[in-house]
């Protein structure tokens, strides 16, 4: 993975979300995340960067769990995607229509990520 791809993803997230209050992004120590360009952009956006400890995958357990679910529920059942566009569409549908909106998570108190996000935003607006 190159720095350009993670910068593009960061820009997409910032464009599609309103940043309220302190924001922390947590990543592993991959070269794309430790690059000067990536960290400079985080600084410009006033986003604090948190890293995994070296050799400690448990620091990123939620993301590791997501990747396991994605592979088990979405990728492995499909022997081969017809092309890149089909794969991208299937993955987008899985994440945005199913995983975030319908799939409950024990780590979130058996709520969906969307339910937790709405509750968090509602709480912030009430404060």
Coordinates of N, CA and C in Angstrom, one line a residue:
X1 N 0.9 -1.2 0.0 CA 0.0 0.0 0.0 C 0.9 1.2 0.0
X2 N 0.5 2.2 -0.8 CA 1.4 3.4 -0.8 C 0.7 4.6 -0.1
X3 N 1.5 5.6 0.1 CA 1.0 6.8 0.9 C -0.1 7.5 0.2
X4 N -0.1 7.5 -1.2 CA -1.1 8.1 -1.9 C -2.5 7.5 -1.7
X5 N -2.6 6.2 -1.5 CA -3.8 5.6 -1.3 C -4.4 5.9 0.1
X6 N -3.5 5.9 1.1 CA -4.0 6.3 2.4 C -4.4 7.8 2.5
X7 N -3.7 8.6 1.8 CA -4.0 10.0 1.8 C -5.4 10.2 1.1
X8 N -5.6 9.5 0.0 CA -6.9 9.6 -0.7 C -8.0 9.1 0.2
X9 N -7.8 8.0 1.0 CA -8.8 7.5 1.9 C -9.1 8.5 3.0
X10 N -8.0 9.1 3.5 CA -8.2 10.1 4.6 C -9.0 11.3 4.0
X11 N -8.7 11.8 2.9 CA -9.4 12.9 2.3 C -10.9 12.6 2.1
X12 N -11.1 11.4 1.6 CA -12.5 10.9 1.5 C -13.3 10.9 2.8
X13 N -12.6 10.4 3.8 CA -13.2 10.4 5.2 C -13.5 11.8 5.7
X14 N -12.6 12.7 5.5 CA -12.7 14.1 6.0 C -13.8 14.8 5.2
X15 N -13.9 14.5 3.9 CA -14.9 15.1 3.0 C -16.3 14.6 3.4
X16 N -16.5 13.4 3.8 CA -17.8 12.8 4.1 C -18.2 12.8 5.5
X17 N -17.4 13.3 6.4 CA -17.7 13.4 7.8 C -17.4 14.8 8.4
X18 N -18.1 15.2 9.4 CA -17.8 16.4 10.1 C -17.0 16.1 11.3
X19 N -15.8 16.8 11.4 CA -14.9 16.5 12.5 C -15.4 17.5 13.6
X20 N -15.8 16.8 14.7 CA -16.2 17.6 15.9 C -15.2 17.2 17.0
X21 N -14.7 18.2 17.7 CA -13.9 17.9 18.8 C -12.5 17.3 18.5
X22 N -11.9 16.7 19.5 CA -10.7 16.0 19.3 C -10.9 14.7 18.5
X23 N -10.0 14.5 17.5 CA -10.1 13.3 16.7 C -8.8 12.6 16.7
X24 N -8.8 11.3 16.9 CA -7.6 10.5 17.0 C -7.7 9.4 15.9
X25 N -6.7 9.2 15.1 CA -6.7 8.1 14.1 C -5.6 7.2 14.6
X26 N -6.0 5.9 14.6 CA -5.1 4.8 15.1 C -4.6 4.0 14.0
X27 N -3.3 3.8 13.8 CA -2.8 2.9 12.7 C -1.7 2.1 13.2
X28 N -1.3 1.2 12.3 CA -0.1 0.4 12.6 C 1.1 1.2 12.2
X29 N 2.3 0.6 12.2 CA 3.5 1.3 11.9 C 4.0 1.2 10.4
X30 N 3.0 0.9 9.5 CA 3.3 0.8 8.1 C 3.9 2.1 7.6
X31 N 4.8 1.9 6.6 CA 5.5 3.1 6.1 C 4.6 4.2 5.5
X32 N 3.4 3.8 5.0 CA 2.4 4.8 4.5 C 1.9 5.6 5.6
X33 N 1.8 5.1 6.8 CA 1.2 5.8 8.0 C 2.3 6.6 8.7
X34 N 3.5 6.2 8.6 CA 4.6 6.9 9.2 C 5.3 8.0 8.3
X35 N 4.8 8.1 7.1 CA 5.4 9.0 6.1 C 5.2 10.4 6.5
X36 N 6.1 11.3 6.1 CA 6.0 12.7 6.4 C 4.7 13.3 5.8
X37 N 4.4 12.9 4.5 CA 3.2 13.5 3.9 C 1.9 13.2 4.6
X38 N 1.8 11.9 5.1 CA 0.6 11.5 5.8 C 0.5 12.3 7.1
X39 N 1.6 12.3 7.9 CA 1.5 13.0 9.2 C 1.4 14.5 9.1
X40 N 1.9 15.1 8.0 CA 1.7 16.5 7.8 C 0.3 16.8 7.5
X41 N -0.4 15.9 6.7 CA -1.8 16.1 6.5 C -2.6 16.0 7.7
X42 N -2.3 15.0 8.6 CA -3.0 14.9 9.8 C -2.9 16.1 10.7
X43 N -1.6 16.7 10.7 CA -1.4 17.9 11.5 C -2.2 19.0 11.0
X44 N -2.3 19.2 9.6 CA -3.1 20.2 9.0 C -4.6 20.1 9.4
X45 N -5.0 18.9 9.5 CA -6.4 18.6 9.9 C -6.7 18.6 11.4
X46 N -5.6 18.8 12.1 CA -5.7 18.8 13.6 C -6.2 17.4 14.1
X47 N -5.7 16.4 13.5 CA -6.0 15.0 13.9 C -4.8 14.4 14.6
X48 N -5.0 13.9 15.8 CA -3.9 13.3 16.5 C -3.7 11.8 16.0
X49 N -2.4 11.5 15.9 CA -2.1 10.1 15.3 C -1.6 9.2 16.5
X50 N -2.3 8.1 16.6 CA -1.9 7.1 17.6 C -1.4 5.8 16.8
X51 N -0.4 5.2 17.3 CA 0.2 4.1 16.6 C 0.1 2.8 17.5
X52 N 0.1 1.7 16.8 CA 0.3 0.4 17.5 C 1.7 0.3 18.0
X53 N 1.8 -0.4 19.1 CA 3.2 -0.7 19.5 C 3.8 -1.7 18.6
X54 N 5.1 -1.7 18.3 CA 5.7 -2.6 17.4 C 5.5 -4.0 18.0
X55 N 5.1 -4.9 17.1 CA 4.9 -6.3 17.4 C 3.7 -6.6 18.3
X56 N 2.8 -5.7 18.4 CA 1.6 -5.9 19.3 C 0.3 -5.7 18.5
X57 N -0.1 -6.8 17.8 CA -1.4 -6.7 17.0 C -2.6 -6.4 17.8
X58 N -2.5 -6.7 19.1 CA -3.7 -6.5 20.0 C -4.1 -5.0 20.1
X59 N -3.1 -4.1 19.8 CA -3.4 -2.7 19.9 C -4.4 -2.3 18.8
X60 N -4.5 -3.1 17.8 CA -5.4 -2.8 16.7 C -6.5 -3.9 16.5
X61 N -6.9 -4.5 17.6 CA -7.8 -5.6 17.6 C -9.1 -5.3 16.9
X62 N -9.7 -4.2 17.0 CA -11.0 -3.9 16.3 C -10.8 -4.0 14.8
X63 N -9.7 -3.5 14.3 CA -9.5 -3.5 12.8 C -9.2 -4.9 12.4
X64 N -8.4 -5.6 13.2 CA -8.1 -7.0 12.8 C -9.4 -7.9 12.8
X65 N -10.3 -7.6 13.8 CA -11.6 -8.3 13.8 C -12.4 -8.0 12.6
X66 N -12.4 -6.7 12.2 CA -13.1 -6.3 11.0 C -12.6 -7.0 9.8
X67 N -11.3 -7.0 9.6 CA -10.7 -7.7 8.4 C -11.1 -9.2 8.4
X68 N -11.1 -9.8 9.6 CA -11.5 -11.3 9.7 C -12.9 -11.4 9.2
X69 N -13.8 -10.5 9.7 CA -15.2 -10.6 9.3 C -15.4 -10.4 7.8
X70 N -14.7 -9.4 7.3 CA -14.8 -9.0 5.9 C -14.4 -10.2 5.0
X71 N -13.3 -10.8 5.4 CA -12.8 -12.0 4.6 C -13.8 -13.2 4.7
X72 N -14.3 -13.5 5.9 CA -15.1 -14.6 6.1 C -16.5 -14.4 5.5
X73 N -17.1 -13.3 5.6 CA -18.5 -13.0 5.2 C -18.6 -12.5 3.8
X74 N -17.5 -11.9 3.3 CA -17.7 -11.2 2.0 C -16.7 -11.7 0.9
X75 N -15.5 -11.9 1.3 CA -14.5 -12.2 0.3 C -14.4 -13.7 0.0
X76 N -14.2 -14.6 1.0 CA -14.0 -16.0 0.8 C -15.2 -16.7 0.1
X77 N -16.4 -16.3 0.4 CA -17.6 -17.0 -0.3 C -17.6 -16.8 -1.8
X78 N -16.9 -15.8 -2.3 CA -16.9 -15.5 -3.7 C -15.6 -16.1 -4.3
X79 N -15.6 -17.1 -5.1 CA -14.4 -17.8 -5.6 C -13.5 -16.8 -6.3
X80 N -14.0 -16.0 -7.2 CA -13.3 -15.0 -8.0 C -14.2 -13.8 -8.4
X81 N -13.8 -12.6 -8.1 CA -14.6 -11.5 -8.6 C -14.3 -11.3 -10.1
X82 N -15.3 -10.9 -10.9 CA -15.2 -10.8 -12.3 C -14.1 -9.8 -12.7
X83 N -14.1 -8.6 -12.0 CA -13.1 -7.6 -12.3 C -13.0 -6.7 -11.0
X84 N -12.2 -5.7 -11.1 CA -11.9 -4.8 -10.0 C -13.2 -4.0 -9.6
X85 N -14.0 -3.6 -10.6 CA -15.2 -2.8 -10.3 C -16.2 -3.6 -9.6
X86 N -16.3 -4.9 -9.9 CA -17.3 -5.8 -9.2 C -16.8 -6.0 -7.8
X87 N -15.5 -6.2 -7.6 CA -15.0 -6.4 -6.2 C -15.2 -5.2 -5.4
X88 N -15.0 -4.0 -6.0 CA -15.1 -2.7 -5.3 C -16.6 -2.5 -4.9
X89 N -17.5 -2.8 -5.8 CA -18.9 -2.7 -5.5 C -19.4 -3.6 -4.4
X90 N -19.0 -4.9 -4.5 CA -19.4 -5.8 -3.4 C -18.8 -5.4 -2.1
X91 N -17.6 -5.0 -2.0 CA -17.0 -4.5 -0.8 C -17.7 -3.3 -0.2
X92 N -18.0 -2.4 -1.1 CA -18.7 -1.1 -0.7 C -20.0 -1.5 -0.1
X93 N -20.8 -2.4 -0.8 CA -22.1 -2.8 -0.3 C -22.0 -3.5 1.1
X94 N -21.0 -4.3 1.2 CA -20.8 -5.0 2.5 C -20.6 -4.1 3.6
X95 N -19.6 -3.1 3.4 CA -19.3 -2.2 4.5 C -20.4 -1.2 4.8
X96 N -20.9 -0.6 3.8 CA -21.8 0.6 4.0 C -23.3 0.2 4.2
X97 N -23.7 -0.9 3.5 CA -25.1 -1.3 3.7 C -25.3 -2.4 4.7
X98 N -24.3 -3.3 4.9 CA -24.5 -4.3 5.9 C -23.7 -4.1 7.2
X99 N -22.4 -4.1 7.1 CA -21.5 -4.1 8.3 C -21.8 -2.9 9.2
X100 N -21.9 -1.7 8.6 CA -22.1 -0.5 9.5 C -23.5 -0.3 9.9
X101 N -24.5 -0.8 9.2 CA -25.9 -0.5 9.4 C -26.7 -1.7 10.0
X102 N -26.3 -2.9 9.8 CA -27.1 -4.1 10.2 C -26.4 -5.0 11.1
X103 N -25.1 -5.1 11.0 CA -24.3 -6.2 11.7 C -24.0 -5.6 13.1
X104 N -24.6 -6.3 14.1 CA -24.3 -5.9 15.5 C -22.9 -6.4 15.9
X105 N -22.3 -5.7 16.9 CA -21.0 -6.0 17.4 C -21.0 -6.1 18.9
X106 N -20.4 -7.2 19.4 CA -20.3 -7.4 20.8 C -19.5 -6.3 21.5
X107 N -18.5 -5.8 20.8 CA -17.6 -4.8 21.4 C -18.3 -3.4 21.5
X108 N -19.5 -3.3 20.8 CA -20.3 -2.1 20.8 C -21.6 -2.3 21.6
X109 N -21.6 -3.3 22.5 CA -22.8 -3.5 23.3 C -23.9 -4.0 22.4
X110 N -23.6 -4.9 21.4 CA -24.6 -5.5 20.6 C -25.4 -4.4 19.8
X111 N -24.7 -3.4 19.4 CA -25.3 -2.4 18.5 C -24.5 -2.4 17.2
X112 N -25.1 -1.7 16.2 CA -24.4 -1.5 15.0 C -23.5 -0.3 15.1
X113 N -22.5 -0.2 14.2 CA -21.6 1.0 14.2 C -22.5 2.3 14.0
X114 N -23.5 2.2 13.2 CA -24.3 3.4 12.9 C -25.1 3.8 14.1
X115 N -25.6 2.8 14.9 CA -26.3 3.2 16.1 C -25.4 3.9 17.1
X116 N -24.2 3.4 17.2 CA -23.2 4.0 18.1 C -22.8 5.4 17.7
X117 N -22.6 5.5 16.4 CA -22.3 6.9 15.9 C -23.5 7.9 16.1
X118 N -24.7 7.5 15.9 CA -25.8 8.3 16.1 C -25.9 8.7 17.6
X119 N -25.8 7.7 18.5 CA -25.8 8.0 19.9 C -24.7 8.9 20.3
X120 N -23.5 8.8 19.8 CA -22.4 9.6 20.1 C -22.7 11.1 19.7
X121 N -23.1 11.2 18.4 CA -23.4 12.6 17.9 C -24.5 13.2 18.7
X122 N -25.6 12.5 19.0 CA -26.7 13.0 19.8 C -26.2 13.5 21.2
X123 N -25.4 12.7 21.8 CA -24.8 13.0 23.1 C -24.0 14.3 23.0
X124 N -23.1 14.4 22.0 CA -22.3 15.6 21.8 C -23.1 16.8 21.5
X125 N -24.2 16.7 20.8 CA -25.0 17.9 20.5 C -25.8 18.3 21.7
X126 N -26.1 17.4 22.6 CA -26.9 17.7 23.8 C -26.0 18.4 24.9
X127 N -24.7 18.1 24.8 CA -23.7 18.7 25.8 C -23.5 20.2 25.6

